[in-house]
Coordinates of C-alpha atoms and ligand atoms in Angstrom, one line a residue:
X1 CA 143.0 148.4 154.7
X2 CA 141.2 148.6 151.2
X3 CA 137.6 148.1 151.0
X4 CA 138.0 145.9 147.5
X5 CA 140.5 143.7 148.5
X6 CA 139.7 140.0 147.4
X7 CA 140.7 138.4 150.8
X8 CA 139.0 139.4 154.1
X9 CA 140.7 139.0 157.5
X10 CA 140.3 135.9 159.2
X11 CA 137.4 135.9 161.1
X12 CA 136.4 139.1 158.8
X13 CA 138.3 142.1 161.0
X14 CA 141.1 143.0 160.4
X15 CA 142.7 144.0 164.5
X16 CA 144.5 147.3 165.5
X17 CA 145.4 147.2 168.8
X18 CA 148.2 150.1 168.6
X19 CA 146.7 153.1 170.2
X20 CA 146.5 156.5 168.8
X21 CA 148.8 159.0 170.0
X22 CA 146.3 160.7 172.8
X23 CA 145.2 157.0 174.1
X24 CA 148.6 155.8 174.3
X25 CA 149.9 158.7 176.6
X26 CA 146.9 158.0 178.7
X27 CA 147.8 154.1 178.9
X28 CA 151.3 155.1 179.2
X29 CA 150.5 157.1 182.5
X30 CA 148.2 154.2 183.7
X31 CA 150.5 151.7 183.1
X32 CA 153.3 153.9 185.0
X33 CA 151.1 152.3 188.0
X34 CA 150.2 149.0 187.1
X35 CA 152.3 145.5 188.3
X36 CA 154.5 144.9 185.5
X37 CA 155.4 142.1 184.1
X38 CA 158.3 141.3 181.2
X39 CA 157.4 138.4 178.6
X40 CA 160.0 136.8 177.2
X41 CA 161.3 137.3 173.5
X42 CA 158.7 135.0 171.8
X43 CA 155.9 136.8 173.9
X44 CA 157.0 140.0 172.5
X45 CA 156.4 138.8 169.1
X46 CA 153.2 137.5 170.0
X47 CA 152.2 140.7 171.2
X48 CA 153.7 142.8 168.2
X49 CA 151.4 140.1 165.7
X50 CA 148.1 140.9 167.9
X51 CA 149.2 144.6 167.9
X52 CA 149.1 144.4 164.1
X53 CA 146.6 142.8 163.5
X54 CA 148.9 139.5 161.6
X55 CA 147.1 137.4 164.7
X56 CA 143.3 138.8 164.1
X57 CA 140.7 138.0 165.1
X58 CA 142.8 137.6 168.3
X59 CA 142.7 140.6 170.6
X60 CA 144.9 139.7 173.4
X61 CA 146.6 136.7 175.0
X62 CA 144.0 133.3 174.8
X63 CA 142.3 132.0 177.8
X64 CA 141.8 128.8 179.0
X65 CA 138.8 127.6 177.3
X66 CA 140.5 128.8 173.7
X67 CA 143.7 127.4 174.6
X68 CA 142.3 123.7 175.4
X69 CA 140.0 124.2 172.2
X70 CA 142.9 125.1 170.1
X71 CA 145.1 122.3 171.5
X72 CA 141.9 119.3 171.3
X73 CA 140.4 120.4 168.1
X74 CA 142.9 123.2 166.0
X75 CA 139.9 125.4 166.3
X76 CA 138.6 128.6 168.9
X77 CA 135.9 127.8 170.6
X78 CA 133.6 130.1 168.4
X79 CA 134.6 127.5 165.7
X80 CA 137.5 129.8 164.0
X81 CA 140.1 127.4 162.6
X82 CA 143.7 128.3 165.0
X83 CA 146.7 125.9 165.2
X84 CA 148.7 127.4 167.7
X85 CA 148.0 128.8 171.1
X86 CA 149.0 132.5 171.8
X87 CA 149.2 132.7 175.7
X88 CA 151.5 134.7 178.3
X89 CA 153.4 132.5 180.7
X90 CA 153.5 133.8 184.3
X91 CA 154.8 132.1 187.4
X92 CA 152.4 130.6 190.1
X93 CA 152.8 134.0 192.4
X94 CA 152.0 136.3 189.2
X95 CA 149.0 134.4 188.6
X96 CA 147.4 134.1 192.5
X97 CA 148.2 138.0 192.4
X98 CA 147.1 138.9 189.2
X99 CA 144.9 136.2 187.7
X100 CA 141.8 137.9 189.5
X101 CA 141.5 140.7 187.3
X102 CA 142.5 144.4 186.5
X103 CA 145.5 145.5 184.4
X104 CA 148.9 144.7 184.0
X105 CA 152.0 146.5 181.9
X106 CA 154.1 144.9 179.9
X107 CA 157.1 145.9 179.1
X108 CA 160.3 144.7 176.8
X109 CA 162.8 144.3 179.0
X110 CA 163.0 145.0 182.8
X111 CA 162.9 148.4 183.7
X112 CA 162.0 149.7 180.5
X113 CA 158.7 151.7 179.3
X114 CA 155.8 149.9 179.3
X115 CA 154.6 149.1 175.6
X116 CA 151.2 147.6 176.6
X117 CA 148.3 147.4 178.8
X118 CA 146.6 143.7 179.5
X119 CA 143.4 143.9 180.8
X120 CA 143.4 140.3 182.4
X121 CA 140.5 138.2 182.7
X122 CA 142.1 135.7 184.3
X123 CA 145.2 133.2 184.7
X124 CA 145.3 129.5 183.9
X125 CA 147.6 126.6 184.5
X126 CA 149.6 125.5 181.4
X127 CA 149.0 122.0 180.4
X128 CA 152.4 122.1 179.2
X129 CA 152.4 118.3 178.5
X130 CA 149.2 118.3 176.7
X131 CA 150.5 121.9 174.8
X132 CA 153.8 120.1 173.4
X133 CA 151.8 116.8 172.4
X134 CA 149.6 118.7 170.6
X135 CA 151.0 121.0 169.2
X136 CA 154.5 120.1 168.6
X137 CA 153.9 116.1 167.9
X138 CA 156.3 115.2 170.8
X139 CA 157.2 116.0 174.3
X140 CA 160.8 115.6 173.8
X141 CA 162.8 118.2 175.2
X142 CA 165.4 118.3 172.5
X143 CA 162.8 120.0 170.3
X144 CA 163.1 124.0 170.3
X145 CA 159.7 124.3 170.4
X146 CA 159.2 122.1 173.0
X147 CA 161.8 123.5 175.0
X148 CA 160.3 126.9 175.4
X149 CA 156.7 125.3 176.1
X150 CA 158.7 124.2 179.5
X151 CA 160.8 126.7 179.5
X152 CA 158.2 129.3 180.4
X153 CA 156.0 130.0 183.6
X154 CA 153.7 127.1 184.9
X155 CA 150.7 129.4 184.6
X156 CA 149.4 131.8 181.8
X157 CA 147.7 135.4 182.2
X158 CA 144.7 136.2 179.6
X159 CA 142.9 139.2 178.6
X160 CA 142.8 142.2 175.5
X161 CA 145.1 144.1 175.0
X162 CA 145.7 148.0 174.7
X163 CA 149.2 148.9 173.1
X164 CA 151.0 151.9 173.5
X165 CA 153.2 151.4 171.0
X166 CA 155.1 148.0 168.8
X167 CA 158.4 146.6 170.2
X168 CA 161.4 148.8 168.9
X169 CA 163.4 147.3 166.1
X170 CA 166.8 149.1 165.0
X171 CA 166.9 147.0 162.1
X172 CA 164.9 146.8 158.7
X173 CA 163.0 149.4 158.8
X174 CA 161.9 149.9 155.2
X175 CA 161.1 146.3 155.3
X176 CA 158.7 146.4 158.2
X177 CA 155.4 146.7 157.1
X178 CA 152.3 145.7 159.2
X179 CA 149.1 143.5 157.4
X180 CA 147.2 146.7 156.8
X181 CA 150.6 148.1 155.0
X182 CA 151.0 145.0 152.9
X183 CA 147.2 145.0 152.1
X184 CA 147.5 148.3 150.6
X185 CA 150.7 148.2 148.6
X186 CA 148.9 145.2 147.0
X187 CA 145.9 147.3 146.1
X188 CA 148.5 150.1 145.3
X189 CA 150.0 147.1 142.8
X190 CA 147.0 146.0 141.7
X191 CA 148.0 142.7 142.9
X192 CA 144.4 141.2 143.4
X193 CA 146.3 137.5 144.0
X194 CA 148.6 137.6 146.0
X195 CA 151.3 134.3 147.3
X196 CA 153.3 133.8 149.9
X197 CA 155.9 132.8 150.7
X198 CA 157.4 131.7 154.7
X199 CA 161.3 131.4 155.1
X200 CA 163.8 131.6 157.9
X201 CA 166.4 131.1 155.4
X202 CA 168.6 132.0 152.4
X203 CA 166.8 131.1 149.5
X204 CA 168.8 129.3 147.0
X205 CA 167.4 128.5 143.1
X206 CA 165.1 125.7 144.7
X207 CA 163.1 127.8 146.8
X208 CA 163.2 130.8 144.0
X209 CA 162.0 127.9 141.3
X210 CA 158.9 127.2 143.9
X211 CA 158.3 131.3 144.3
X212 CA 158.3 131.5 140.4
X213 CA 156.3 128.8 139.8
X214 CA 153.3 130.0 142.1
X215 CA 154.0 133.5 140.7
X216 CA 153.1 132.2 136.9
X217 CA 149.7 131.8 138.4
X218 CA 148.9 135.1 140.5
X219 CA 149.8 138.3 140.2
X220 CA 152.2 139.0 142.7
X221 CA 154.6 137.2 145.5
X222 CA 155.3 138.2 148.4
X223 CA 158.1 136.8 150.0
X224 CA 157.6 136.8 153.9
X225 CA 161.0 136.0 156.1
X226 CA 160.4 135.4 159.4
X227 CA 162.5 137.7 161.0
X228 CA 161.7 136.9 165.3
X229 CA 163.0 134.5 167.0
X230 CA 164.9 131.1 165.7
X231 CA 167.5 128.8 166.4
X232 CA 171.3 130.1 166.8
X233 CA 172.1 128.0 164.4
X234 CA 169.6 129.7 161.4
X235 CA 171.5 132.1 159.4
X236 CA 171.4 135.3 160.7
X237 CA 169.0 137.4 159.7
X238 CA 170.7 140.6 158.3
X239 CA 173.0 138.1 156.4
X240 CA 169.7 136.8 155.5
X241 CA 168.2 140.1 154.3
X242 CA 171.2 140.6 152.4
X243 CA 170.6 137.4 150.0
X244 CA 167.1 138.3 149.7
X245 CA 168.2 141.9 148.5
X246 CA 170.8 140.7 146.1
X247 CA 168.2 138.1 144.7
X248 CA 165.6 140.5 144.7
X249 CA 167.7 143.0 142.4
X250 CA 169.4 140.6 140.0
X251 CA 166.6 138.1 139.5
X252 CA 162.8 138.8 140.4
X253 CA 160.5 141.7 138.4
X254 CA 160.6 144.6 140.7
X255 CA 156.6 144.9 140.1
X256 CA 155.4 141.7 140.8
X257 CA 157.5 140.7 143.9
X258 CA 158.5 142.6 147.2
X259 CA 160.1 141.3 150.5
X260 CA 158.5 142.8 154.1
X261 CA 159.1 141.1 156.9
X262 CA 157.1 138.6 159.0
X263 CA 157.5 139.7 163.3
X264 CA 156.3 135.7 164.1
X265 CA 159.2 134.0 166.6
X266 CA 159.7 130.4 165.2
X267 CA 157.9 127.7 166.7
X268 CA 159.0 124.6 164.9
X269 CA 156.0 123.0 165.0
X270 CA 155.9 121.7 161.6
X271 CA 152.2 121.0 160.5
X272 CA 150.6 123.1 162.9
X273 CA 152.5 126.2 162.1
X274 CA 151.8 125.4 158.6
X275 CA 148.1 126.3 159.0
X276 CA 149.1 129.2 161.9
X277 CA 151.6 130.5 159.0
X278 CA 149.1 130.7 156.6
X279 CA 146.3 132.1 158.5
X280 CA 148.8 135.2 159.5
X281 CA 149.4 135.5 156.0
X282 CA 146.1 135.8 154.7
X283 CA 146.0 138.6 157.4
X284 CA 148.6 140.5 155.5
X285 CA 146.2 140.3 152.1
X286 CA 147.2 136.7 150.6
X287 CA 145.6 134.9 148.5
X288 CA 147.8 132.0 148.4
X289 CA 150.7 130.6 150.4
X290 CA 153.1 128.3 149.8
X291 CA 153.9 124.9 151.7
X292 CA 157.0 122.9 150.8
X293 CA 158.2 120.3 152.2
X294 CA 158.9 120.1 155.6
X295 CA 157.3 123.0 156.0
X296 CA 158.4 124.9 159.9
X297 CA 160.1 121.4 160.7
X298 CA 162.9 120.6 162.4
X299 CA 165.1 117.5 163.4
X300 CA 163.0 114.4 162.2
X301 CA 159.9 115.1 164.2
X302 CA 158.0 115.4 161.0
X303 CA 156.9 113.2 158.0
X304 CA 158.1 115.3 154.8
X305 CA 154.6 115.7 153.7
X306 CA 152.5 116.3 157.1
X307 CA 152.9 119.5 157.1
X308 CA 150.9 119.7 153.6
X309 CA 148.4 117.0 154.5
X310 CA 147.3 118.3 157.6
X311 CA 145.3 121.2 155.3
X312 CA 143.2 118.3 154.3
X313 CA 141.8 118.1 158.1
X314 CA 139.6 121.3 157.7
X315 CA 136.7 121.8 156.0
X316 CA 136.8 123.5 152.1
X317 CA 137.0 127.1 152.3
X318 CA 137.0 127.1 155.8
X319 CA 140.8 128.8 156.0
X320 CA 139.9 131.1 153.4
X321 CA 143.5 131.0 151.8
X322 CA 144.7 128.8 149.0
X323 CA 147.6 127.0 149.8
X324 CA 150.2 125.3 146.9
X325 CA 151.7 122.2 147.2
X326 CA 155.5 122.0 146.3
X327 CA 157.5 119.0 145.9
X328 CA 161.9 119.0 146.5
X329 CA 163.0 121.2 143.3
X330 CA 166.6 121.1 141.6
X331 CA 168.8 121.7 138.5
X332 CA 168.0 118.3 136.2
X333 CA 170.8 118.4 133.6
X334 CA 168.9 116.5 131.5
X335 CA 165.7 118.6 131.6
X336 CA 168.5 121.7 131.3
X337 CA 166.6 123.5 133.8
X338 CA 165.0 123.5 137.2
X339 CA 162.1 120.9 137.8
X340 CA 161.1 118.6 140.5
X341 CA 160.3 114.8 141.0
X342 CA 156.6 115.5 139.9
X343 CA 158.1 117.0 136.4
X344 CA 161.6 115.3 135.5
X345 CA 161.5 111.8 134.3
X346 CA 165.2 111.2 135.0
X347 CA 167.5 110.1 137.5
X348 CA 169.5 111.2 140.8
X349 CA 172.4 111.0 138.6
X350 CA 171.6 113.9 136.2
X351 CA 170.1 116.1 139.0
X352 CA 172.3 118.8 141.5
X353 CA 171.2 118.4 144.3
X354 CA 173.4 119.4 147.7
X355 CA 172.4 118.6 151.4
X356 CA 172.5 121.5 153.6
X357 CA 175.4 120.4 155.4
X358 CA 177.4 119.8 152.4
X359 CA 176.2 123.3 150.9
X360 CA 177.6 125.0 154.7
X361 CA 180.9 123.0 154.0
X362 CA 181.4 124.7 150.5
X363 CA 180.7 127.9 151.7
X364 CA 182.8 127.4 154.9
X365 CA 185.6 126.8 153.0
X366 CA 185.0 130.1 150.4
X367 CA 183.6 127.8 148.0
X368 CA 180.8 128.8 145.4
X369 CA 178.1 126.0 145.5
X370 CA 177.4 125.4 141.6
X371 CA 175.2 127.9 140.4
X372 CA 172.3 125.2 139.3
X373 CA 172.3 125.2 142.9
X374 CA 172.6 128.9 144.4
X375 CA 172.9 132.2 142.7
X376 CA 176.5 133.6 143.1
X377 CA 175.1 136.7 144.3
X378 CA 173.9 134.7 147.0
X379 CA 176.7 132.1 147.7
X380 CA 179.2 135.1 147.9
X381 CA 177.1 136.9 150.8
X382 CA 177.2 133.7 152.5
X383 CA 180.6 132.9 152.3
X384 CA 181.3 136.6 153.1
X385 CA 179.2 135.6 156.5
X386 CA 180.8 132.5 157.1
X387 CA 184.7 133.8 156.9
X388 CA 183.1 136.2 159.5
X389 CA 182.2 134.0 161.5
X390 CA 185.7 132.5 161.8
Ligands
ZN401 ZN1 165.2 115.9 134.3

């Protein structure tokens, strides 16, 4: 990372787990003789954000003490601001037989190479309850979040961890950059303010209005799709990376904008993966990140604006990152241009706006939302996707 970049780490150090080359062959052959143990997909992410340092100061999967801290106060135990617990689920027998102590691999699918060393300090039982309360705002099932909480093992393995090398991805390659990568192609830029921006889908002139907006007031965007895990229903994310590209090259200044991608598996969580979202980021080198509405929500487990408000419960300062409040944007025909409640006097009647599942309907049926609503570079990609999809 640069020395004069603006925004420090949080917790001030930027992690590198990833080995070098003559430490990883070493862990390789250790691990070749260690109990092994598979996490599941959202595990692997976890372990490819500590690897890279997007989850510092965290060096490994969270013990107990952190993980009841994080759910009872949103904060470590050394008084770090955290949202969102990072922990490996094990079953019961994993964690009598490895809980104790000494090392375990972990590799990315069953019978694969290992990709990491944990050096356990110990196993805990998952208050799984308590976890989806907490974290999630409910304990109903029907929430995906919620549903992997119980989903995984009853117990949870802790310790640092020693990474031979990052999860293999065949796709995006160019795209993939880690938060010392982004830190420096901002230097590089000269970007000393940087904003970002979260998505798990298309962006469509709303979300590009928000992304322009910030952008008038610092000197570069970073828009940050989280490409991990989501729900089979989220557009897919090469058809995803294809929007972003045509947007990118039609309608955003090459020098003051760039897309990399953001490892993080989905959560859901709404207002606590707000703050987690925007702590990762300011690991990558922003300065500011952006929180719409219904920011990481799903279903109606949220109020619109929680996910903003819940900023207000630390203390100034205390994340380190600026975050900007943006309201539901549209097309006003009245206002002849894109604005939101906060800046158009007028009515529903002279704004476009589209719900989402009207917007799939259109594009099901090889229609072009109206472009007030979504760039025809966009819609076409989308409908291309849909037809696909029979
Ligand atoms: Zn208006």
């Amino acid at each position: 990372m640069s020395e004069n970049h603006p925004i420090a780490p949080h917790g001030g150090t930027l992690v590198d787990l990833l080995a070098d080359e003559a430490k990883a062959s070493a862990l390789a052959g250790e691990a070749a003789n260690l109990p092994k143990i598979v996490p599941n997909e959202r595990e692997l992410s976890d372990l490819e954000m500590l690897a890279v340092g997007a989850l510092s100061p965290l060096t490994g999967f969270q013990g107990e003490a952190d993980y009841h801290s994080v759910l009872d106060s949103m904060h470590l135990t050394n008084g770090l601001a955290w949202a969102i617990p990072v922990v490996l689920g094990v079953d019961e027998a994993q964690a009598h037989q490895l809980g104790g102590g000494g090392s375990v691999a972990l590799l990315p699918t069953e019978g694969a190479a290992p990709i990491a060393v944990l050096r356990v300090t110990g196993a805990f039982k998952r208050d799984k309850a308590k976890e989806a309360v907490a974290v999630y705002r409910t304990d109903d099932e029907a929430h995906p979040g919620v549903k992997a909480v119980y989903d995984s093992g009853e117990y949870c393995l802790a310790g640092d961890l020693e990474v031979i090398s990052l999860p293999a991805h065949d796709d995006f390659q160019s795209y993939r950059m880690t938060p010392g990568e982004t830190r420096a192609e901002f230097t590089r830029r000269g970007w000393k303010t940087v904003v970002g921006f979260q998505t798990r889908n298309p962006i469509h002139r709303a979300h590009e209005y928000i992304q322009k907006c910030a952008l008038e007031i610092v000197d570069g965007l970073l828009v940050h799709p989280l490409m991990g895990a989501t729900k089979s229903d989220d557009v897919p994310p090469d058809v995803r990376m294809q929007c972003y590209e045509a947007l990118f090259e039609g309608y955003y200044p090459k020098d003051r904008a760039m897309v990399s991608i953001f490892p993080a598996a989905m959560r859901y969580a709404g207002p606590r993966e707000a703050i987690w979202h925007a702590i990762c980021r300011k690991n990558y080198g922003c300065t500011h990140f952006i929180v719409g509405r219904d920011h990481a929500g799903v279903g109606t487990y949220y109020g619109t604006y929680d996910a903003q408000k819940i900023f207000e419960e630390f203390e100034e300062g205390e994340l380190g990152i600026t975050t900007l409040n943006f309201e539901h944007s549209f097309w006003c025909e009245s206002c002849e241009g894109m604005a939101s409640p906060k800046t158009c006097p007028h009515g529903e009647e002279t704004r476009i706006s589209l719900s989402g599942t009207k917007v799939r309907e259109m594009l099901r049926n090889g229609e072009r939302p109206p472009q007030e609503f979504s760039r025809p570079e966009v819609a076409d990609i989308l409908i291309a996707a849909m037809q696909g999809e029979g």
